[in-house]
Amino acid sequence: MLSIEERAKAEAKQHRANNKRANADLQRWLKHPLNEDLVLIHKQVPNVALMDLFAKIIRYFVTKPHRRKNPFRSSEELDEIKLQAIVSRVKDQVDLAPKGDERYLACRSILQDAIGDLKEAMTKQKKKYELEEEERRAIQEDQKRHDRIRQSDPLSSSNPDIEFKVIFIKDPGDPKRDPYFLKQDRLMITYKDIIWRLRFNKVARLFHLWARCIDPSIRGYAACPGLQWTHVAGHYPIKGTEFGVVDMANLSDSYIVALVERNGKETIPRPIEVPPFGKKTCCEPGCSSLTNHIQSIWRDSQVMNALMLPDDRCVQQVPLDSENFPPLRNDLYLEVWEPEEEIHTATAV
């Protein structure tokens, strides 16, 4: 029977293997020409949720064969020529779809036919049933979105004078990137719309979107009163005008966004990957606390203080794992000292 430490090491090894496989699948997909075609189609269709599902199934067929030692043993295969034919057919039909209110129903029919062709290639009944349920939910979400657009006043549903500011939440050693400004339009009413617009404009490819929310009812940080970053996804209405992008190409879903005050001069958000619970040695032997971990991954940095909000609890010596620091949260505040020559220009929040 494995000891607790051996089990933690085995789980950590499996976690790294899963991340490596997921990153390999991701890089393969991002370079695939079908991904570019799907982004172009998404720009033209009002059926956001159904288009997401169509793209998800295409990606499933593209990446699935590479996970097996012998991909030719399964009958659940669609070669890339057939996949390209389906995507090209959808693109051509969408280009010819009528404008106005009729476009919504026309694009729904086009996507449903394509999804139906993809489902026929699946041999597992359970998978088909799951897709049918996802398709039903996607149609319902799109219908609600379509109804909101129709019922709203076109002049009040968007404001051409409003710009969404997008900053890049990144590690200190990453290259500098200036903020990106995105004009609001009539069809940008949910967070998913912002995500797809950033992809279409090639601002980012695979990323998580965070929104900066200022809420007077929330007890904020001492250095930045009322400041809070929230991970957003799905088809929820847009709130606020400032957003942050976290590049997920080399990051697992288990991470937090911390507010980092550097040398007492500026406070910026930074992503910190959080090891699974029980994995005490995450980056090097002896890394048993938040302070040791941060000083290991951010070279030449010293953690002067670390607070967990909203109760201002000191967590400098607390082990960094998913139990102590729940992923996709923004409740850690760090005071860090760095040599002046090591400070890279960044966007302050």
Short mmCIF file of C-alpha atoms in Angstrom, two decimals:
data_model
loop_
_atom_site.label_atom_id
_atom_site.label_comp_id
_atom_site.label_asym_id
_atom_site.label_seq_id
_atom_site.Cartn_x
_atom_site.Cartn_y
_atom_site.Cartn_z
CA MET A 1 0.00 0.00 0.00
CA LEU A 2 1.35 3.41 -0.96
CA SER A 3 2.18 5.97 1.68
CA ILE A 4 0.59 9.43 1.62
CA GLU A 5 3.77 10.94 0.17
CA GLU A 6 4.07 8.25 -2.52
CA ARG A 7 0.42 8.64 -3.44
CA ALA A 8 0.85 12.43 -3.68
CA LYS A 9 3.87 11.98 -5.97
CA ALA A 10 1.95 9.51 -8.16
CA GLU A 11 -0.99 11.92 -8.43
CA ALA A 12 1.39 14.77 -9.26
CA LYS A 13 3.03 12.67 -11.98
CA GLN A 14 -0.38 11.83 -13.45
CA HIS A 15 -1.35 15.50 -13.27
CA ARG A 16 1.76 16.50 -15.25
CA ALA A 17 1.11 13.76 -17.81
CA ASN A 18 -2.48 14.94 -18.27
CA ASN A 19 -1.32 18.53 -18.72
CA LYS A 20 1.31 17.45 -21.25
CA ARG A 21 -1.25 15.48 -23.27
CA ALA A 22 -3.76 18.31 -23.10
CA ASN A 23 -1.16 20.85 -24.25
CA ALA A 24 -0.13 18.56 -27.12
CA ASP A 25 -3.77 18.25 -28.23
CA LEU A 26 -4.19 22.01 -27.90
CA GLN A 27 -1.10 22.89 -29.95
CA ARG A 28 -2.15 20.38 -32.62
CA TRP A 29 -5.61 21.91 -32.77
CA LEU A 30 -4.46 25.56 -32.79
CA LYS A 31 -2.27 24.86 -35.83
CA HIS A 32 -5.01 22.96 -37.65
CA PRO A 33 -6.60 24.78 -40.63
CA LEU A 34 -10.09 23.69 -39.54
CA ASN A 35 -9.72 25.81 -36.40
CA GLU A 36 -9.19 28.93 -38.51
CA ASP A 37 -12.23 28.09 -40.65
CA LEU A 38 -14.42 27.64 -37.58
CA VAL A 39 -13.38 31.01 -36.16
CA LEU A 40 -14.38 32.66 -39.45
CA ILE A 41 -17.76 30.91 -39.46
CA HIS A 42 -18.41 31.87 -35.84
CA LYS A 43 -18.05 35.54 -36.77
CA GLN A 44 -20.97 35.22 -39.21
CA VAL A 45 -23.55 33.20 -37.27
CA PRO A 46 -25.86 34.51 -34.53
CA ASN A 47 -26.22 31.01 -33.00
CA VAL A 48 -23.30 31.26 -30.58
CA ALA A 49 -24.00 28.20 -28.39
CA LEU A 50 -24.81 25.87 -31.29
CA MET A 51 -21.69 27.01 -33.13
CA ASP A 52 -19.63 26.29 -30.01
CA LEU A 53 -21.01 22.75 -29.97
CA PHE A 54 -20.26 22.23 -33.67
CA ALA A 55 -16.66 23.38 -33.14
CA LYS A 56 -16.34 21.14 -30.08
CA ILE A 57 -17.36 18.04 -32.08
CA ILE A 58 -14.97 18.88 -34.93
CA ARG A 59 -12.13 19.22 -32.44
CA TYR A 60 -13.13 15.88 -30.88
CA PHE A 61 -12.67 14.08 -34.22
CA VAL A 62 -9.41 15.92 -35.01
CA THR A 63 -7.64 15.25 -31.69
CA LYS A 64 -9.13 11.87 -30.70
CA PRO A 65 -7.11 9.64 -33.12
CA HIS A 66 -3.81 10.93 -31.71
CA ARG A 67 -4.66 9.62 -28.23
CA ARG A 68 -4.67 5.98 -29.30
CA LYS A 69 -1.71 3.78 -30.12
CA ASN A 70 -3.54 2.44 -33.14
CA PRO A 71 -6.17 4.95 -34.31
CA PHE A 72 -7.32 2.67 -37.13
CA ARG A 73 -8.84 0.07 -34.80
CA SER A 74 -11.89 2.18 -34.04
CA SER A 75 -14.80 2.64 -36.39
CA GLU A 76 -15.46 6.02 -34.80
CA GLU A 77 -13.42 7.87 -37.37
CA LEU A 78 -13.91 10.72 -39.78
CA ASP A 79 -10.91 11.49 -41.95
CA GLU A 80 -9.92 15.10 -42.37
CA ILE A 81 -11.16 15.21 -45.96
CA LYS A 82 -14.73 14.49 -44.77
CA LEU A 83 -14.38 16.92 -41.85
CA GLN A 84 -13.14 19.63 -44.22
CA ALA A 85 -16.05 18.91 -46.56
CA ILE A 86 -18.57 19.37 -43.71
CA VAL A 87 -16.93 22.59 -42.50
CA SER A 88 -16.68 23.98 -46.05
CA ARG A 89 -20.35 23.15 -46.67
CA VAL A 90 -21.36 25.01 -43.51
CA LYS A 91 -19.20 28.00 -44.47
CA ASP A 92 -20.70 28.20 -47.98
CA GLN A 93 -24.27 27.85 -46.68
CA VAL A 94 -23.73 30.50 -44.01
CA ASP A 95 -22.35 32.89 -46.64
CA LEU A 96 -25.61 32.45 -48.61
CA ALA A 97 -27.92 32.64 -45.58
CA PRO A 98 -30.42 35.53 -45.60
CA LYS A 99 -29.87 38.61 -43.47
CA GLY A 100 -32.07 39.92 -40.67
CA ASP A 101 -34.27 37.77 -38.42
CA GLU A 102 -34.40 34.94 -40.99
CA ARG A 103 -30.66 34.41 -40.61
CA TYR A 104 -31.02 33.02 -37.08
CA LEU A 105 -33.34 30.17 -38.17
CA ALA A 106 -31.37 29.50 -41.36
CA CYS A 107 -28.06 29.18 -39.49
CA ARG A 108 -29.66 26.97 -36.85
CA SER A 109 -30.85 24.58 -39.55
CA ILE A 110 -27.41 24.59 -41.24
CA LEU A 111 -25.60 23.79 -37.99
CA GLN A 112 -28.12 21.12 -36.95
CA ASP A 113 -27.69 19.32 -40.27
CA ALA A 114 -23.89 19.38 -39.88
CA ILE A 115 -24.04 18.18 -36.28
CA GLY A 116 -26.35 15.38 -37.41
CA ASP A 117 -23.77 14.24 -39.97
CA LEU A 118 -21.09 14.20 -37.26
CA LYS A 119 -23.30 12.23 -34.85
CA GLU A 120 -23.81 9.50 -37.47
CA ALA A 121 -20.07 8.79 -37.36
CA MET A 122 -20.20 8.09 -33.63
CA THR A 123 -20.59 4.47 -32.60
CA LYS A 124 -21.20 5.01 -28.87
CA GLN A 125 -24.87 5.52 -28.06
CA LYS A 126 -23.97 7.24 -24.79
CA LYS A 127 -21.92 9.83 -26.65
CA LYS A 128 -24.77 10.42 -29.11
CA TYR A 129 -27.23 10.88 -26.25
CA GLU A 130 -24.91 13.37 -24.51
CA LEU A 131 -24.57 15.36 -27.73
CA GLU A 132 -28.34 15.42 -28.23
CA GLU A 133 -28.72 16.88 -24.73
CA GLU A 134 -25.98 19.46 -25.40
CA GLU A 135 -27.63 20.36 -28.70
CA ARG A 136 -30.98 20.89 -27.00
CA ARG A 137 -29.42 23.15 -24.35
CA ALA A 138 -27.47 25.09 -26.99
CA ILE A 139 -30.63 25.79 -28.99
CA GLN A 140 -32.39 27.01 -25.85
CA GLU A 141 -29.49 29.32 -24.97
CA ASP A 142 -29.40 30.73 -28.50
CA GLN A 143 -33.16 31.29 -28.48
CA LYS A 144 -32.96 33.27 -25.23
CA ARG A 145 -30.13 35.35 -26.65
CA HIS A 146 -32.01 35.93 -29.91
CA ASP A 147 -35.13 37.01 -28.01
CA ARG A 148 -33.13 39.49 -25.92
CA ILE A 149 -31.68 41.07 -29.06
CA ARG A 150 -35.09 41.33 -30.74
CA GLN A 151 -36.78 42.81 -27.68
CA SER A 152 -34.08 45.34 -26.94
CA ASP A 153 -33.85 48.76 -28.51
CA PRO A 154 -31.03 48.63 -31.09
CA LEU A 155 -29.82 52.02 -29.89
CA SER A 156 -29.72 50.99 -26.24
CA SER A 157 -28.37 47.45 -26.71
CA SER A 158 -24.95 48.83 -27.61
CA ASN A 159 -23.06 52.07 -27.28
CA PRO A 160 -20.50 52.81 -30.04
CA ASP A 161 -18.69 55.16 -27.66
CA ILE A 162 -17.91 52.32 -25.23
CA GLU A 163 -14.61 50.49 -25.56
CA PHE A 164 -13.73 47.31 -23.72
CA LYS A 165 -10.19 47.45 -22.35
CA VAL A 166 -8.40 44.09 -22.36
CA ILE A 167 -5.11 43.60 -20.50
CA PHE A 168 -2.90 40.53 -20.49
CA ILE A 169 -2.52 38.80 -17.11
CA LYS A 170 0.87 37.12 -17.34
CA ASP A 171 4.02 36.01 -15.55
CA PRO A 172 6.75 38.61 -14.90
CA GLY A 173 9.15 37.17 -17.49
CA ASP A 174 6.64 37.13 -20.35
CA PRO A 175 6.97 39.69 -23.17
CA LYS A 176 5.24 43.01 -22.71
CA ARG A 177 1.87 43.43 -24.43
CA ASP A 178 -0.04 46.68 -24.58
CA PRO A 179 -3.75 46.72 -23.67
CA TYR A 180 -6.16 45.88 -26.48
CA PHE A 181 -9.29 47.98 -27.02
CA LEU A 182 -12.44 46.41 -28.43
CA LYS A 183 -15.39 48.48 -29.66
CA GLN A 184 -18.81 47.40 -28.45
CA ASP A 185 -21.42 46.58 -31.08
CA ARG A 186 -25.02 45.39 -31.12
CA LEU A 187 -24.17 41.68 -31.06
CA MET A 188 -21.74 41.90 -28.16
CA ILE A 189 -24.05 41.27 -25.21
CA THR A 190 -22.45 38.27 -23.49
CA TYR A 191 -18.96 37.29 -22.33
CA LYS A 192 -18.90 34.58 -25.01
CA ASP A 193 -19.21 37.30 -27.65
CA ILE A 194 -16.09 39.02 -26.31
CA ILE A 195 -14.19 35.71 -26.24
CA TRP A 196 -15.00 34.88 -29.84
CA ARG A 197 -14.27 38.44 -31.02
CA LEU A 198 -10.82 38.30 -29.43
CA ARG A 199 -10.20 34.97 -31.16
CA PHE A 200 -11.41 36.26 -34.51
CA ASN A 201 -9.18 39.34 -34.22
CA LYS A 202 -6.28 37.00 -33.28
CA VAL A 203 -5.67 38.83 -30.03
CA ALA A 204 -5.61 35.51 -28.18
CA ARG A 205 -6.37 31.90 -29.11
CA LEU A 206 -6.88 29.71 -26.06
CA PHE A 207 -7.45 31.76 -22.95
CA HIS A 208 -9.61 32.44 -19.92
CA LEU A 209 -11.45 35.74 -19.62
CA TRP A 210 -11.53 37.68 -16.35
CA ALA A 211 -13.61 40.78 -15.64
CA ARG A 212 -12.60 43.61 -13.37
CA CYS A 213 -15.54 44.43 -11.13
CA ILE A 214 -15.77 47.43 -8.83
CA ASP A 215 -18.48 46.82 -6.26
CA PRO A 216 -18.72 49.19 -3.25
CA SER A 217 -20.50 46.47 -1.27
CA ILE A 218 -17.42 44.23 -1.41
CA ARG A 219 -14.74 44.94 1.14
CA GLY A 220 -11.77 45.51 -1.09
CA TYR A 221 -8.03 45.49 -0.77
CA ALA A 222 -6.19 48.02 1.36
CA ALA A 223 -4.10 49.19 -1.59
CA CYS A 224 -6.91 48.99 -4.19
CA PRO A 225 -10.32 49.57 -2.55
CA GLY A 226 -13.20 47.84 -4.27
CA LEU A 227 -11.01 46.02 -6.79
CA GLN A 228 -11.89 42.44 -7.69
CA TRP A 229 -11.18 40.21 -10.69
CA THR A 230 -13.73 37.54 -11.52
CA HIS A 231 -13.36 34.59 -13.89
CA VAL A 232 -16.21 34.76 -16.41
CA ALA A 233 -17.46 32.31 -19.00
CA GLY A 234 -20.63 31.25 -20.74
CA HIS A 235 -23.52 33.27 -22.04
CA TYR A 236 -23.94 35.72 -19.17
CA PRO A 237 -24.62 39.43 -19.89
CA ILE A 238 -21.54 41.63 -20.00
CA LYS A 239 -20.86 43.71 -16.90
CA GLY A 240 -18.06 46.25 -16.76
CA THR A 241 -15.67 47.49 -19.42
CA GLU A 242 -12.28 46.16 -18.26
CA PHE A 243 -11.19 42.58 -18.84
CA GLY A 244 -8.11 40.43 -18.44
CA VAL A 245 -6.85 37.56 -20.60
CA VAL A 246 -4.96 34.60 -19.13
CA ASP A 247 -3.11 32.55 -21.77
CA MET A 248 -3.87 28.86 -21.17
CA ALA A 249 -1.35 27.40 -23.64
CA ASN A 250 1.10 26.45 -20.86
CA LEU A 251 -1.18 26.70 -17.84
CA SER A 252 -3.53 24.16 -16.30
CA ASP A 253 -7.08 25.03 -15.23
CA SER A 254 -5.90 24.89 -11.61
CA TYR A 255 -4.65 28.44 -11.06
CA ILE A 256 -5.50 31.66 -9.27
CA VAL A 257 -5.07 35.32 -10.15
CA ALA A 258 -3.27 37.22 -7.41
CA LEU A 259 -2.94 40.97 -7.03
CA VAL A 260 0.76 41.71 -6.73
CA GLU A 261 2.03 44.99 -5.31
CA ARG A 262 5.58 45.43 -6.62
CA ASN A 263 8.02 47.58 -4.65
CA GLY A 264 5.08 49.58 -3.30
CA LYS A 265 4.69 51.31 -6.68
CA GLU A 266 2.03 49.48 -8.67
CA THR A 267 -0.40 46.62 -8.28
CA ILE A 268 -0.95 44.19 -11.13
CA PRO A 269 -2.73 40.83 -11.54
CA ARG A 270 -0.62 37.72 -12.10
CA PRO A 271 -1.58 34.06 -12.61
CA ILE A 272 -0.20 31.47 -10.19
CA GLU A 273 -0.62 27.76 -10.92
CA VAL A 274 -1.97 25.87 -7.91
CA PRO A 275 -0.82 22.26 -7.35
CA PRO A 276 -3.45 19.63 -6.51
CA PHE A 277 -4.21 19.02 -2.86
CA GLY A 278 -1.62 16.75 -1.26
CA LYS A 279 1.22 17.70 -3.61
CA LYS A 280 3.46 19.58 -1.21
CA THR A 281 6.64 19.71 -3.32
CA CYS A 282 5.53 21.37 -6.50
CA CYS A 283 8.54 23.05 -8.11
CA GLU A 284 11.62 21.94 -6.19
CA PRO A 285 12.49 20.03 -2.99
CA GLY A 286 11.66 21.98 0.12
CA CYS A 287 8.99 24.14 -1.53
CA SER A 288 6.46 23.72 1.25
CA SER A 289 4.89 27.18 1.53
CA LEU A 290 3.43 29.95 -0.61
CA THR A 291 6.45 32.20 0.04
CA ASN A 292 8.98 29.52 -0.96
CA HIS A 293 7.00 28.69 -4.08
CA ILE A 294 6.67 32.29 -5.28
CA GLN A 295 10.36 32.97 -4.68
CA SER A 296 11.19 29.80 -6.64
CA ILE A 297 9.14 30.58 -9.73
CA TRP A 298 9.74 34.36 -9.73
CA ARG A 299 13.50 34.54 -9.46
CA ASP A 300 15.06 37.50 -7.59
CA SER A 301 11.69 38.26 -5.97
CA GLN A 302 11.04 38.45 -2.24
CA VAL A 303 7.59 38.05 -0.76
CA MET A 304 7.20 40.68 1.96
CA ASN A 305 3.59 39.90 2.80
CA ALA A 306 0.76 37.63 1.62
CA LEU A 307 -2.85 38.18 2.66
CA MET A 308 -5.97 36.11 2.03
CA LEU A 309 -8.99 38.33 1.63
CA PRO A 310 -11.41 39.49 2.83
CA ASP A 311 -10.22 38.72 6.39
CA ASP A 312 -6.58 39.83 5.83
CA ARG A 313 -5.29 36.47 7.03
CA CYS A 314 -1.53 36.06 6.60
CA VAL A 315 -0.76 33.04 4.39
CA GLN A 316 2.98 33.35 3.79
CA GLN A 317 3.75 29.97 5.36
CA VAL A 318 0.60 28.18 4.18
CA PRO A 319 1.20 25.29 1.71
CA LEU A 320 0.20 26.20 -1.82
CA ASP A 321 -2.44 23.69 -2.92
CA SER A 322 -5.99 23.66 -4.22
CA GLU A 323 -7.48 23.23 -0.75
CA ASN A 324 -5.88 26.35 0.72
CA PHE A 325 -6.15 28.35 -2.51
CA PRO A 326 -9.26 27.37 -4.51
CA PRO A 327 -8.63 27.69 -8.27
CA LEU A 328 -10.06 30.48 -10.41
CA ARG A 329 -10.29 32.91 -7.50
CA ASN A 330 -8.86 36.36 -6.87
CA ASP A 331 -8.56 36.55 -3.09
CA LEU A 332 -4.76 36.57 -2.67
CA TYR A 333 -2.84 39.82 -2.22
CA LEU A 334 0.97 39.79 -2.39
CA GLU A 335 3.51 42.45 -1.51
CA VAL A 336 6.66 41.66 -3.48
CA TRP A 337 10.07 43.31 -3.75
CA GLU A 338 11.96 42.97 -7.03
CA PRO A 339 15.21 44.56 -8.26
CA GLU A 340 14.45 47.62 -10.34
CA GLU A 341 16.18 46.24 -13.43
CA GLU A 342 13.96 43.14 -13.25
CA ILE A 343 10.69 45.08 -13.34
CA HIS A 344 9.08 44.77 -16.74
CA THR A 345 6.67 47.43 -17.91
CA ALA A 346 3.12 46.27 -17.30
CA THR A 347 -0.39 47.60 -17.19
CA ALA A 348 -1.37 48.63 -13.69
CA VAL A 349 -4.88 47.80 -12.54
#
